[in-house]
Amino acid sequence: MLRILGRANSFNVRKVLWICDELGIPFEREDWGRGYTPTSDPVFLKINPVGLIPAVIDGDVVLRESNAIVRYLASKHGPDEVYPRDLVKRAHVEQWMDWANYETSISLRGAFLGGMLNEPPWNNPWFIEQGRVQITKEVGQLEEHLAGGAPYMCGATFTLADVPIGLVVNRWFSLKFDKPHYAAVAAYYDRLSERPPYLRHVRNGLP
């Protein structure tokens, strides 16, 4: 059975839990990270020398990095519509996944880690303000994309692109500052919330 190492309230662990639930992949999860056994523990570092959650163990396969993990799981267990084998369609999915990781992760350090959790070093007032400005711009880019009428990020059906974006959108709605109302993003958030795995692992009261 698949082993998932990482606390259930972790932003990146929740991506893996969500896709496992979506695809019906049985798993066992082990608590590691903040509030539990630290990832600096030699036992964990032997599994993932980078020392970050999540890590997964699938038989002889050991993987780290949440986006790589969900791609692997969808390739192994999912239908083509979730992670297309067509190279162009797959690239469209992956560009949104990478955008979420590389762009919004920076702005959310300021807006969320600094602005909401008051965590150093992200709680510098300048960095908080820059994070808020940037995440507002980025969610505005999602608004423009979703206002085109497609129900999901890559068209008519749910794909892996919706996994990291779905986590970003959930966190956006948890942020406490004067934000614009993005109607298409709000509708997308409600649409994702029609999926029971999303409610269990993402829109479950955690930011």
Short mmCIF file of C-alpha atoms in Angstrom, two decimals, residues 107-108 110-116 128-139 171-182:
data_model
loop_
_atom_site.label_atom_id
_atom_site.label_comp_id
_atom_site.label_asym_id
_atom_site.label_seq_id
_atom_site.Cartn_x
_atom_site.Cartn_y
_atom_site.Cartn_z
CA SER A 107 3.50 35.65 -3.00
CA LEU A 108 1.76 33.44 -0.45
CA GLY A 110 4.22 37.16 2.25
CA ALA A 111 0.44 37.24 2.20
CA PHE A 112 -0.13 34.08 4.23
CA LEU A 113 2.99 33.07 6.18
CA GLY A 114 3.86 36.67 6.99
CA GLY A 115 0.52 38.44 6.87
CA MET A 116 -1.64 35.82 8.58
CA ILE A 128 3.71 41.15 3.40
CA GLU A 129 2.46 44.03 1.27
CA GLN A 130 4.32 42.81 -1.79
CA GLY A 131 2.88 39.33 -1.28
CA ARG A 132 -0.65 40.72 -1.07
CA VAL A 133 -0.20 42.79 -4.21
CA GLN A 134 1.27 39.88 -6.12
CA ILE A 135 -1.25 37.21 -5.08
CA THR A 136 -4.06 39.62 -5.98
CA LYS A 137 -2.51 39.99 -9.44
CA GLU A 138 -2.07 36.22 -9.79
CA VAL A 139 -5.60 35.33 -8.74
CA ARG A 171 -5.86 29.73 0.56
CA TRP A 172 -6.85 32.91 -1.31
CA PHE A 173 -10.27 32.83 0.29
CA SER A 174 -8.68 32.43 3.74
CA LEU A 175 -6.56 35.59 3.42
CA LYS A 176 -7.69 38.50 5.58
CA PHE A 177 -7.06 41.74 3.75
CA ASP A 178 -9.05 44.01 1.45
CA LYS A 179 -9.33 41.83 -1.65
CA PRO A 180 -11.25 42.28 -4.89
CA HIS A 181 -14.14 39.97 -5.65
CA TYR A 182 -13.34 37.62 -8.49
#
